[in-house]
mmCIF file of N, CA and C in Angstrom:
data_model
loop_
_atom_site.group_PDB
_atom_site.id
_atom_site.type_symbol
_atom_site.label_atom_id
_atom_site.label_comp_id
_atom_site.label_asym_id
_atom_site.label_seq_id
_atom_site.Cartn_x
_atom_site.Cartn_y
_atom_site.Cartn_z
ATOM 1 N N MET E 1 -13.210 -62.194 144.930
ATOM 2 C CA MET E 1 -14.506 -61.267 145.165
ATOM 3 C C MET E 1 -14.048 -60.546 146.566
ATOM 4 N N ASN E 2 -14.075 -59.118 146.403
ATOM 5 C CA ASN E 2 -13.678 -58.346 147.633
ATOM 6 C C ASN E 2 -14.566 -58.161 148.823
ATOM 7 N N ILE E 3 -13.968 -57.763 150.025
ATOM 8 C CA ILE E 3 -15.076 -57.593 150.841
ATOM 9 C C ILE E 3 -16.347 -56.977 150.842
ATOM 10 N N GLU E 4 -16.151 -55.770 150.292
ATOM 11 C CA GLU E 4 -17.159 -54.816 150.324
ATOM 12 C C GLU E 4 -18.220 -55.344 149.086
ATOM 13 N N GLN E 5 -17.970 -56.514 149.013
ATOM 14 C CA GLN E 5 -19.213 -57.042 148.049
ATOM 15 C C GLN E 5 -19.943 -58.300 148.560
ATOM 16 N N TRP E 6 -19.437 -58.426 150.143
ATOM 17 C CA TRP E 6 -20.046 -59.385 150.900
ATOM 18 C C TRP E 6 -21.566 -59.097 151.506
ATOM 19 N N ASP E 7 -22.540 -59.623 151.671
ATOM 20 C CA ASP E 7 -23.743 -59.134 152.093
ATOM 21 C C ASP E 7 -23.644 -58.807 153.363
ATOM 22 N N GLU E 8 -22.610 -59.105 154.224
ATOM 23 C CA GLU E 8 -22.689 -58.733 155.503
ATOM 24 C C GLU E 8 -21.680 -57.519 155.569
ATOM 25 N N TYR E 9 -20.853 -57.174 154.752
ATOM 26 C CA TYR E 9 -20.414 -56.032 154.459
ATOM 27 C C TYR E 9 -21.418 -54.877 154.203
ATOM 28 N N ILE E 10 -22.319 -55.065 153.093
ATOM 29 C CA ILE E 10 -23.135 -54.268 152.651
ATOM 30 C C ILE E 10 -24.261 -54.166 153.535
ATOM 31 N N ALA E 11 -24.674 -55.262 154.718
ATOM 32 C CA ALA E 11 -25.470 -54.728 155.607
ATOM 33 C C ALA E 11 -25.123 -53.795 156.810
ATOM 34 N N VAL E 12 -23.900 -54.245 156.853
ATOM 35 C CA VAL E 12 -23.366 -53.372 158.393
ATOM 36 C C VAL E 12 -23.178 -51.831 157.584
ATOM 37 N N LYS E 13 -22.600 -51.664 156.442
ATOM 38 C CA LYS E 13 -22.325 -50.332 155.787
ATOM 39 C C LYS E 13 -23.602 -49.625 155.833
ATOM 40 N N GLN E 14 -24.855 -50.272 155.192
ATOM 41 C CA GLN E 14 -26.248 -49.670 155.136
ATOM 42 C C GLN E 14 -26.855 -49.222 156.383
ATOM 43 N N ALA E 15 -26.783 -50.181 157.487
ATOM 44 C CA ALA E 15 -27.104 -49.746 158.750
ATOM 45 C C ALA E 15 -26.402 -48.911 159.477
ATOM 46 N N MET E 16 -25.290 -48.617 159.254
ATOM 47 C CA MET E 16 -24.278 -47.448 159.614
ATOM 48 C C MET E 16 -24.744 -46.077 158.778
ATOM 49 N N ASP E 17 -24.868 -46.216 157.723
ATOM 50 C CA ASP E 17 -25.525 -45.107 156.927
ATOM 51 C C ASP E 17 -26.662 -44.579 157.569
ATOM 52 N N ASP E 18 -27.537 -45.765 157.547
ATOM 53 C CA ASP E 18 -29.002 -45.290 157.847
ATOM 54 C C ASP E 18 -28.988 -44.409 159.077
ATOM 55 N N LEU E 19 -28.293 -45.182 160.087
ATOM 56 C CA LEU E 19 -28.220 -44.706 161.617
ATOM 57 C C LEU E 19 -27.696 -43.108 161.553
ATOM 58 N N VAL E 20 -26.358 -43.033 160.770
ATOM 59 C CA VAL E 20 -26.138 -41.611 160.881
ATOM 60 C C VAL E 20 -27.150 -40.722 160.259
ATOM 61 N N LYS E 21 -27.457 -40.954 159.127
ATOM 62 C CA LYS E 21 -28.477 -40.332 158.234
ATOM 63 C C LYS E 21 -29.289 -39.735 159.234
ATOM 64 N N ASP E 22 -30.299 -40.770 160.077
ATOM 65 C CA ASP E 22 -31.462 -40.309 160.929
ATOM 66 C C ASP E 22 -31.153 -39.901 162.404
ATOM 67 N N LEU E 23 -29.705 -39.598 162.700
ATOM 68 C CA LEU E 23 -29.505 -38.820 164.093
ATOM 69 C C LEU E 23 -29.882 -37.579 164.095
ATOM 70 N N GLU E 24 -30.711 -37.517 165.205
ATOM 71 C CA GLU E 24 -31.178 -36.219 165.367
ATOM 72 C C GLU E 24 -30.437 -35.350 166.369
ATOM 73 N N ILE E 25 -29.108 -34.692 166.052
ATOM 74 C CA ILE E 25 -28.195 -34.214 166.599
ATOM 75 C C ILE E 25 -27.841 -32.992 166.119
ATOM 76 N N SER E 26 -27.020 -32.216 166.516
ATOM 77 C CA SER E 26 -26.541 -31.010 166.058
ATOM 78 C C SER E 26 -25.633 -31.012 164.538
ATOM 79 N N ARG E 27 -25.796 -30.166 163.841
ATOM 80 C CA ARG E 27 -25.125 -30.472 162.545
ATOM 81 C C ARG E 27 -23.471 -30.928 162.572
ATOM 82 N N PRO E 28 -22.899 -29.873 163.875
ATOM 83 C CA PRO E 28 -21.493 -30.314 163.781
ATOM 84 C C PRO E 28 -21.179 -31.739 164.434
ATOM 85 N N MET E 29 -22.104 -32.300 165.444
ATOM 86 C CA MET E 29 -21.835 -33.665 165.964
ATOM 87 C C MET E 29 -22.097 -34.450 164.769
ATOM 88 N N LYS E 30 -22.972 -34.202 163.899
ATOM 89 C CA LYS E 30 -23.347 -35.239 162.766
ATOM 90 C C LYS E 30 -22.197 -35.306 161.772
ATOM 91 N N GLU E 31 -21.533 -34.196 161.524
ATOM 92 C CA GLU E 31 -20.352 -34.402 160.647
ATOM 93 C C GLU E 31 -19.494 -35.020 161.122
ATOM 94 N N MET E 32 -19.089 -34.743 162.331
ATOM 95 C CA MET E 32 -17.768 -35.810 163.071
ATOM 96 C C MET E 32 -18.565 -37.026 163.187
ATOM 97 N N VAL E 33 -19.537 -37.401 163.356
ATOM 98 C CA VAL E 33 -19.915 -39.169 163.555
ATOM 99 C C VAL E 33 -19.868 -39.612 162.053
ATOM 100 N N GLN E 34 -20.299 -38.717 160.820
ATOM 101 C CA GLN E 34 -20.118 -39.014 159.824
ATOM 102 C C GLN E 34 -18.780 -39.482 159.376
ATOM 103 N N HIS E 35 -17.731 -38.286 159.923
ATOM 104 C CA HIS E 35 -16.445 -38.666 159.556
ATOM 105 C C HIS E 35 -15.859 -39.893 160.140
ATOM 106 N N ALA E 36 -16.480 -40.013 161.444
ATOM 107 C CA ALA E 36 -15.841 -41.510 162.138
ATOM 108 C C ALA E 36 -16.447 -42.530 161.308
ATOM 109 N N CYS E 37 -17.589 -42.449 161.353
ATOM 110 C CA CYS E 37 -18.209 -43.946 160.859
ATOM 111 C C CYS E 37 -18.447 -44.177 158.918
ATOM 112 N N ILE E 38 -18.281 -43.563 158.771
ATOM 113 C CA ILE E 38 -18.378 -43.607 157.348
ATOM 114 C C ILE E 38 -16.991 -43.306 156.446
ATOM 115 N N ASN E 39 -16.193 -43.141 156.884
ATOM 116 C CA ASN E 39 -14.758 -42.884 156.160
ATOM 117 C C ASN E 39 -13.841 -44.211 156.189
ATOM 118 N N GLY E 40 -13.952 -45.042 155.481
ATOM 119 C CA GLY E 40 -13.259 -45.897 155.218
ATOM 120 C C GLY E 40 -12.671 -47.185 155.896
ATOM 121 N N GLY E 41 -13.558 -47.615 156.863
ATOM 122 C CA GLY E 41 -13.051 -48.724 157.867
ATOM 123 C C GLY E 41 -13.603 -49.830 157.164
ATOM 124 N N LYS E 42 -12.648 -50.662 157.470
ATOM 125 C CA LYS E 42 -12.960 -51.995 156.685
ATOM 126 C C LYS E 42 -14.009 -52.854 157.408
ATOM 127 N N LEU E 43 -14.475 -52.632 158.453
ATOM 128 C CA LEU E 43 -15.592 -53.263 159.384
ATOM 129 C C LEU E 43 -15.391 -54.606 159.478
ATOM 130 N N ILE E 44 -14.179 -55.103 159.815
ATOM 131 C CA ILE E 44 -13.785 -56.625 160.074
ATOM 132 C C ILE E 44 -14.762 -57.001 161.269
ATOM 133 N N ARG E 45 -14.674 -56.138 162.438
ATOM 134 C CA ARG E 45 -15.399 -56.550 163.798
ATOM 135 C C ARG E 45 -16.740 -56.846 163.632
ATOM 136 N N PRO E 46 -17.390 -56.067 163.048
ATOM 137 C CA PRO E 46 -18.567 -56.341 162.869
ATOM 138 C C PRO E 46 -19.150 -57.439 161.947
ATOM 139 N N ILE E 47 -18.383 -57.482 160.805
ATOM 140 C CA ILE E 47 -18.501 -59.019 159.798
ATOM 141 C C ILE E 47 -18.059 -59.705 160.627
ATOM 142 N N ILE E 48 -17.179 -60.016 161.518
ATOM 143 C CA ILE E 48 -16.856 -61.255 161.976
ATOM 144 C C ILE E 48 -17.971 -61.573 162.953
ATOM 145 N N LEU E 49 -18.516 -60.799 163.762
ATOM 146 C CA LEU E 49 -19.923 -61.059 164.539
ATOM 147 C C LEU E 49 -20.892 -61.734 163.590
ATOM 148 N N LEU E 50 -21.285 -61.154 162.867
ATOM 149 C CA LEU E 50 -22.444 -61.423 161.458
ATOM 150 C C LEU E 50 -21.917 -63.015 161.150
ATOM 151 N N LEU E 51 -20.879 -63.342 160.688
ATOM 152 C CA LEU E 51 -20.421 -64.634 160.379
ATOM 153 C C LEU E 51 -20.409 -65.410 161.582
ATOM 154 N N THR E 52 -20.198 -65.241 162.452
ATOM 155 C CA THR E 52 -20.330 -65.949 163.760
ATOM 156 C C THR E 52 -21.816 -66.382 164.127
ATOM 157 N N THR E 53 -22.703 -65.312 163.818
ATOM 158 C CA THR E 53 -23.959 -65.379 164.156
ATOM 159 C C THR E 53 -24.447 -66.539 163.255
ATOM 160 N N ASP E 54 -24.103 -66.326 161.994
ATOM 161 C CA ASP E 54 -24.386 -67.498 160.709
ATOM 162 C C ASP E 54 -23.999 -68.771 161.078
ATOM 163 N N LEU E 55 -22.594 -68.838 161.649
ATOM 164 C CA LEU E 55 -22.276 -70.110 161.844
ATOM 165 C C LEU E 55 -22.835 -70.625 163.402
ATOM 166 N N CYS E 56 -23.333 -69.984 164.161
ATOM 167 C CA CYS E 56 -23.956 -70.675 164.968
ATOM 168 C C CYS E 56 -25.832 -70.682 164.708
ATOM 169 N N GLY E 57 -25.906 -70.518 163.821
ATOM 170 C CA GLY E 57 -27.482 -71.068 163.397
ATOM 171 C C GLY E 57 -28.378 -69.634 163.774
ATOM 172 N N GLY E 58 -27.960 -68.604 163.805
ATOM 173 C CA GLY E 58 -28.572 -67.479 163.800
ATOM 174 C C GLY E 58 -28.927 -66.667 162.481
ATOM 175 N N ASP E 59 -29.946 -65.600 162.496
ATOM 176 C CA ASP E 59 -29.986 -64.811 161.617
ATOM 177 C C ASP E 59 -29.117 -63.415 161.596
ATOM 178 N N TYR E 60 -28.155 -63.251 160.666
ATOM 179 C CA TYR E 60 -27.284 -62.269 161.048
ATOM 180 C C TYR E 60 -27.901 -60.831 161.090
ATOM 181 N N LYS E 61 -29.179 -60.805 160.649
ATOM 182 C CA LYS E 61 -30.182 -59.558 160.527
ATOM 183 C C LYS E 61 -30.240 -59.221 162.045
ATOM 184 N N LYS E 62 -30.475 -60.072 162.676
ATOM 185 C CA LYS E 62 -30.981 -59.828 164.144
ATOM 186 C C LYS E 62 -29.689 -59.234 164.891
ATOM 187 N N SER E 63 -28.469 -59.523 164.475
ATOM 188 C CA SER E 63 -27.194 -59.085 165.057
ATOM 189 C C SER E 63 -26.670 -57.496 164.319
ATOM 190 N N ILE E 64 -27.550 -57.057 163.291
ATOM 191 C CA ILE E 64 -26.903 -55.688 162.793
ATOM 192 C C ILE E 64 -26.714 -54.687 163.842
ATOM 193 N N ASN E 65 -27.530 -54.473 164.672
ATOM 194 C CA ASN E 65 -27.350 -53.382 165.591
ATOM 195 C C ASN E 65 -26.082 -53.586 166.664
ATOM 196 N N ALA E 66 -25.980 -54.838 167.126
ATOM 197 C CA ALA E 66 -24.803 -55.248 167.710
ATOM 198 C C ALA E 66 -23.670 -54.913 166.918
ATOM 199 N N ALA E 67 -23.507 -55.438 165.848
ATOM 200 C CA ALA E 67 -22.748 -55.315 164.970
ATOM 201 C C ALA E 67 -22.281 -53.844 164.553
ATOM 202 N N VAL E 68 -23.077 -52.964 164.422
ATOM 203 C CA VAL E 68 -22.901 -51.526 164.350
ATOM 204 C C VAL E 68 -22.356 -51.148 165.576
ATOM 205 N N ALA E 69 -22.694 -51.326 166.658
ATOM 206 C CA ALA E 69 -22.388 -50.989 168.313
ATOM 207 C C ALA E 69 -20.798 -51.331 168.424
ATOM 208 N N ILE E 70 -20.421 -52.439 167.732
ATOM 209 C CA ILE E 70 -19.341 -52.702 167.976
ATOM 210 C C ILE E 70 -18.282 -51.939 167.207
ATOM 211 N N GLU E 71 -18.596 -51.428 165.776
ATOM 212 C CA GLU E 71 -17.970 -50.533 164.917
ATOM 213 C C GLU E 71 -17.997 -49.139 165.333
ATOM 214 N N MET E 72 -18.717 -48.688 166.423
ATOM 215 C CA MET E 72 -18.827 -47.562 166.835
ATOM 216 C C MET E 72 -17.849 -47.741 167.962
ATOM 217 N N ILE E 73 -17.799 -48.614 168.999
ATOM 218 C CA ILE E 73 -16.992 -48.419 170.110
ATOM 219 C C ILE E 73 -15.425 -48.714 169.329
ATOM 220 N N HIS E 74 -15.357 -49.493 168.346
ATOM 221 C CA HIS E 74 -13.857 -49.249 167.558
ATOM 222 C C HIS E 74 -13.434 -47.832 167.242
ATOM 223 N N SER E 75 -14.544 -47.375 166.610
ATOM 224 C CA SER E 75 -14.222 -45.963 165.790
ATOM 225 C C SER E 75 -13.820 -44.971 167.270
ATOM 226 N N ALA E 76 -14.923 -45.051 168.207
ATOM 227 C CA ALA E 76 -14.345 -44.258 169.376
ATOM 228 C C ALA E 76 -12.995 -44.392 169.995
ATOM 229 N N SER E 77 -12.572 -45.841 170.094
ATOM 230 C CA SER E 77 -11.085 -46.050 170.350
ATOM 231 C C SER E 77 -10.382 -45.308 169.633
ATOM 232 N N LEU E 78 -10.469 -45.505 168.340
ATOM 233 C CA LEU E 78 -9.328 -44.931 167.463
ATOM 234 C C LEU E 78 -9.399 -43.235 167.508
ATOM 235 N N ILE E 79 -10.452 -42.414 167.885
ATOM 236 C CA ILE E 79 -10.627 -41.192 167.991
ATOM 237 C C ILE E 79 -10.002 -40.665 169.268
ATOM 238 N N HIS E 80 -10.391 -41.543 170.489
ATOM 239 C CA HIS E 80 -9.488 -41.135 171.807
ATOM 240 C C HIS E 80 -7.998 -41.529 171.507
ATOM 241 N N ASP E 81 -7.397 -42.669 170.725
ATOM 242 C CA ASP E 81 -6.074 -42.732 170.466
ATOM 243 C C ASP E 81 -5.714 -41.518 169.933
ATOM 244 N N ASP E 82 -6.024 -41.246 169.011
ATOM 245 C CA ASP E 82 -5.352 -40.057 168.198
ATOM 246 C C ASP E 82 -5.247 -39.041 169.105
ATOM 247 N N VAL E 83 -6.210 -38.653 170.087
ATOM 248 C CA VAL E 83 -6.237 -37.551 170.959
ATOM 249 C C VAL E 83 -4.978 -37.672 171.925
ATOM 250 N N LEU E 84 -5.214 -38.984 172.391
ATOM 251 C CA LEU E 84 -4.094 -38.890 173.300
ATOM 252 C C LEU E 84 -2.586 -39.005 172.492
ATOM 253 N N ASP E 85 -2.352 -39.440 171.411
ATOM 254 C CA ASP E 85 -0.930 -39.372 170.975
ATOM 255 C C ASP E 85 -0.757 -38.431 169.803
ATOM 256 N N GLU E 86 -1.719 -37.507 169.423
ATOM 257 C CA GLU E 86 -1.985 -36.254 168.726
ATOM 258 C C GLU E 86 -1.751 -36.643 167.334
ATOM 259 N N GLY E 87 -2.482 -37.759 166.978
ATOM 260 C CA GLY E 87 -2.523 -38.650 165.759
ATOM 261 C C GLY E 87 -2.852 -37.667 164.753
ATOM 262 N N THR E 88 -2.376 -37.598 163.610
ATOM 263 C CA THR E 88 -3.152 -36.451 162.610
ATOM 264 C C THR E 88 -3.728 -37.085 161.202
ATOM 265 N N LEU E 89 -3.587 -38.511 161.280
ATOM 266 C CA LEU E 89 -4.009 -39.005 159.876
ATOM 267 C C LEU E 89 -4.685 -40.429 160.392
ATOM 268 N N ARG E 90 -5.728 -40.507 159.865
ATOM 269 C CA ARG E 90 -6.387 -42.086 160.167
ATOM 270 C C ARG E 90 -7.383 -42.267 159.110
ATOM 271 N N ARG E 91 -7.068 -43.810 158.653
ATOM 272 C CA ARG E 91 -7.717 -44.071 157.582
ATOM 273 C C ARG E 91 -7.966 -43.390 156.322
ATOM 274 N N GLY E 92 -6.591 -42.525 155.948
ATOM 275 C CA GLY E 92 -6.042 -41.793 154.972
ATOM 276 C C GLY E 92 -6.657 -40.438 154.954
ATOM 277 N N ALA E 93 -7.264 -39.833 156.168
ATOM 278 C CA ALA E 93 -8.013 -38.714 156.252
ATOM 279 C C ALA E 93 -7.123 -38.218 157.561
ATOM 280 N N PRO E 94 -7.517 -36.936 157.354
ATOM 281 C CA PRO E 94 -7.324 -36.121 158.817
ATOM 282 C C PRO E 94 -8.171 -36.916 159.790
ATOM 283 N N SER E 95 -7.333 -36.907 160.893
ATOM 284 C CA SER E 95 -8.146 -37.584 162.346
ATOM 285 C C SER E 95 -9.285 -36.844 162.736
ATOM 286 N N MET E 96 -10.150 -37.159 163.537
ATOM 287 C CA MET E 96 -10.741 -36.443 164.118
ATOM 288 C C MET E 96 -10.295 -35.336 165.150
ATOM 289 N N TYR E 97 -9.342 -35.568 165.617
ATOM 290 C CA TYR E 97 -8.607 -34.639 166.662
ATOM 291 C C TYR E 97 -7.950 -33.339 165.479
ATOM 292 N N ARG E 98 -7.666 -33.890 164.364
ATOM 293 C CA ARG E 98 -6.732 -32.686 163.851
ATOM 294 C C ARG E 98 -8.038 -31.941 163.164
ATOM 295 N N GLN E 99 -8.979 -32.629 162.386
ATOM 296 C CA GLN E 99 -9.828 -31.920 161.850
ATOM 297 C C GLN E 99 -10.864 -31.086 162.614
ATOM 298 N N PHE E 100 -11.135 -31.660 163.922
ATOM 299 C CA PHE E 100 -12.362 -30.828 164.788
ATOM 300 C C PHE E 100 -11.854 -30.188 166.101
ATOM 301 N N GLY E 101 -10.385 -30.682 166.328
ATOM 302 C CA GLY E 101 -10.009 -30.285 167.501
ATOM 303 C C GLY E 101 -10.196 -31.299 168.952
ATOM 304 N N CYS E 102 -9.479 -30.855 169.770
ATOM 305 C CA CYS E 102 -9.159 -31.980 170.664
ATOM 306 C C CYS E 102 -10.454 -32.150 171.636
ATOM 307 N N SER E 103 -11.133 -31.557 172.217
ATOM 308 C CA SER E 103 -12.576 -31.484 172.708
ATOM 309 C C SER E 103 -13.801 -31.825 171.771
ATOM 310 N N SER E 104 -13.582 -31.709 170.866
ATOM 311 C CA SER E 104 -14.878 -32.168 169.784
ATOM 312 C C SER E 104 -14.548 -33.565 169.790
ATOM 313 N N ALA E 105 -13.165 -34.099 169.202
ATOM 314 C CA ALA E 105 -12.966 -35.257 169.338
ATOM 315 C C ALA E 105 -13.496 -36.169 170.359
ATOM 316 N N ILE E 106 -13.028 -35.832 171.549
ATOM 317 C CA ILE E 106 -13.415 -36.581 172.700
ATOM 318 C C ILE E 106 -14.903 -36.615 172.704
ATOM 319 N N LEU E 107 -15.393 -35.195 172.380
ATOM 320 C CA LEU E 107 -17.197 -35.297 172.681
ATOM 321 C C LEU E 107 -17.543 -36.179 171.739
ATOM 322 N N CYS E 108 -17.185 -36.603 170.555
ATOM 323 C CA CYS E 108 -17.586 -37.370 169.442
ATOM 324 C C CYS E 108 -17.173 -38.823 169.697
ATOM 325 N N GLY E 109 -16.144 -39.270 170.343
ATOM 326 C CA GLY E 109 -16.024 -40.462 170.885
ATOM 327 C C GLY E 109 -16.648 -41.302 172.127
ATOM 328 N N ASP E 110 -17.102 -40.363 172.664
ATOM 329 C CA ASP E 110 -18.141 -40.199 174.237
ATOM 330 C C ASP E 110 -19.292 -40.763 173.365
ATOM 331 N N PHE E 111 -19.907 -39.937 172.514
ATOM 332 C CA PHE E 111 -21.125 -39.763 171.751
ATOM 333 C C PHE E 111 -21.062 -41.231 171.039
ATOM 334 N N LEU E 112 -20.309 -41.692 170.553
ATOM 335 C CA LEU E 112 -20.201 -43.294 169.724
ATOM 336 C C LEU E 112 -20.163 -44.181 170.798
ATOM 337 N N ILE E 113 -19.790 -44.120 171.984
ATOM 338 C CA ILE E 113 -19.705 -44.929 173.027
ATOM 339 C C ILE E 113 -21.119 -45.265 173.656
ATOM 340 N N SER E 114 -21.693 -43.742 173.615
ATOM 341 C CA SER E 114 -23.311 -43.701 174.596
ATOM 342 C C SER E 114 -24.181 -44.357 173.466
ATOM 343 N N LYS E 115 -23.591 -44.133 172.207
ATOM 344 C CA LYS E 115 -24.774 -44.680 170.871
ATOM 345 C C LYS E 115 -24.517 -46.110 170.756
ATOM 346 N N ALA E 116 -23.323 -46.656 170.960
ATOM 347 C CA ALA E 116 -23.398 -47.976 170.878
ATOM 348 C C ALA E 116 -24.190 -48.812 172.042
ATOM 349 N N ILE E 117 -23.817 -48.401 173.569
ATOM 350 C CA ILE E 117 -24.860 -48.648 174.438
ATOM 351 C C ILE E 117 -25.983 -48.782 174.036
ATOM 352 N N GLU E 118 -26.690 -47.795 173.547
ATOM 353 C CA GLU E 118 -28.163 -47.764 173.205
ATOM 354 C C GLU E 118 -28.511 -48.748 172.222
ATOM 355 N N LEU E 119 -27.476 -48.933 171.303
ATOM 356 C CA LEU E 119 -27.873 -49.961 170.346
ATOM 357 C C LEU E 119 -28.019 -51.449 171.106
ATOM 358 N N ILE E 120 -26.904 -51.442 171.608
ATOM 359 C CA ILE E 120 -27.132 -53.049 172.614
ATOM 360 C C ILE E 120 -27.996 -53.310 173.648
ATOM 361 N N SER E 121 -28.515 -52.417 173.923
ATOM 362 C CA SER E 121 -29.461 -52.330 175.215
ATOM 363 C C SER E 121 -30.740 -53.476 174.949
ATOM 364 N N PRO E 122 -31.141 -53.450 173.552
ATOM 365 C CA PRO E 122 -32.307 -54.149 173.673
ATOM 366 C C PRO E 122 -31.757 -55.837 173.784
ATOM 367 N N TYR E 123 -30.633 -56.175 173.934
ATOM 368 C CA TYR E 123 -30.346 -57.568 173.685
ATOM 369 C C TYR E 123 -30.573 -58.092 175.012
ATOM 370 N N ASP E 124 -30.386 -59.167 175.192
ATOM 371 C CA ASP E 124 -30.569 -59.875 176.742
ATOM 372 C C ASP E 124 -29.297 -59.364 177.659
ATOM 373 N N SER E 125 -29.613 -59.396 178.957
ATOM 374 C CA SER E 125 -28.615 -58.719 180.129
ATOM 375 C C SER E 125 -27.187 -59.624 179.569
ATOM 376 N N ARG E 126 -27.227 -60.536 179.687
ATOM 377 C CA ARG E 126 -25.837 -61.259 179.436
ATOM 378 C C ARG E 126 -24.998 -60.598 178.266
ATOM 379 N N ALA E 127 -25.663 -60.518 177.197
ATOM 380 C CA ALA E 127 -24.992 -59.936 175.849
ATOM 381 C C ALA E 127 -24.496 -58.400 176.279
ATOM 382 N N VAL E 128 -25.599 -57.536 176.804
ATOM 383 C CA VAL E 128 -25.049 -56.485 177.385
ATOM 384 C C VAL E 128 -23.955 -56.369 178.122
ATOM 385 N N ARG E 129 -23.838 -57.255 179.115
ATOM 386 C CA ARG E 129 -22.744 -57.075 180.180
ATOM 387 C C ARG E 129 -21.585 -57.694 179.405
ATOM 388 N N ASP E 130 -21.471 -58.855 178.805
ATOM 389 C CA ASP E 130 -20.280 -59.034 178.016
ATOM 390 C C ASP E 130 -19.790 -57.757 177.053
ATOM 391 N N PHE E 131 -20.746 -57.140 176.372
ATOM 392 C CA PHE E 131 -20.548 -56.417 175.288
ATOM 393 C C PHE E 131 -19.528 -55.070 176.169
ATOM 394 N N GLY E 132 -20.217 -54.849 177.419
ATOM 395 C CA GLY E 132 -19.504 -53.959 178.499
ATOM 396 C C GLY E 132 -18.060 -54.386 178.726
ATOM 397 N N ARG E 133 -17.863 -55.420 178.965
ATOM 398 C CA ARG E 133 -16.584 -55.830 179.676
ATOM 399 C C ARG E 133 -15.402 -56.069 178.295
ATOM 400 N N ALA E 134 -16.312 -56.361 177.085
ATOM 401 C CA ALA E 134 -15.298 -56.349 176.151
ATOM 402 C C ALA E 134 -15.030 -55.372 175.877
ATOM 403 N N GLY E 135 -15.382 -54.162 176.303
ATOM 404 C CA GLY E 135 -15.101 -52.788 175.697
ATOM 405 C C GLY E 135 -14.101 -52.320 176.821
ATOM 406 N N MET E 136 -13.757 -52.762 177.878
ATOM 407 C CA MET E 136 -12.893 -52.540 178.837
ATOM 408 C C MET E 136 -11.427 -53.168 178.562
ATOM 409 N N HIS E 137 -11.421 -54.044 177.628
ATOM 410 C CA HIS E 137 -9.822 -54.685 177.464
ATOM 411 C C HIS E 137 -9.129 -54.115 176.055
#
């Protein structure tokens, strides 16, 4: 069985697809977010979060937003990394930097970070604080 058949992978992928589809943002930004979030990531980090939730006796469905937020932060870090090192290829496709330009790539990375903060905000303050700290390392 490959990872794309796991319930957790399917749940994160669906949540990300739904979130991107429902975003009320400009068409160019939506294209960039789709490029960043739906383009071939393995979703390892959010899957680890959901599996950990299960292992600790929780319902992983309650952690979906946190899982999506983790993937958005990861995607933002990759976008910003490609800007810094002028990377042209990411996940087998043109990088955000290459396809949309430096300014747009930075803007998209910043948008993903902001959206991740919005997604994590309903959790208790300790979870939000820990999420913020993790993003700085």
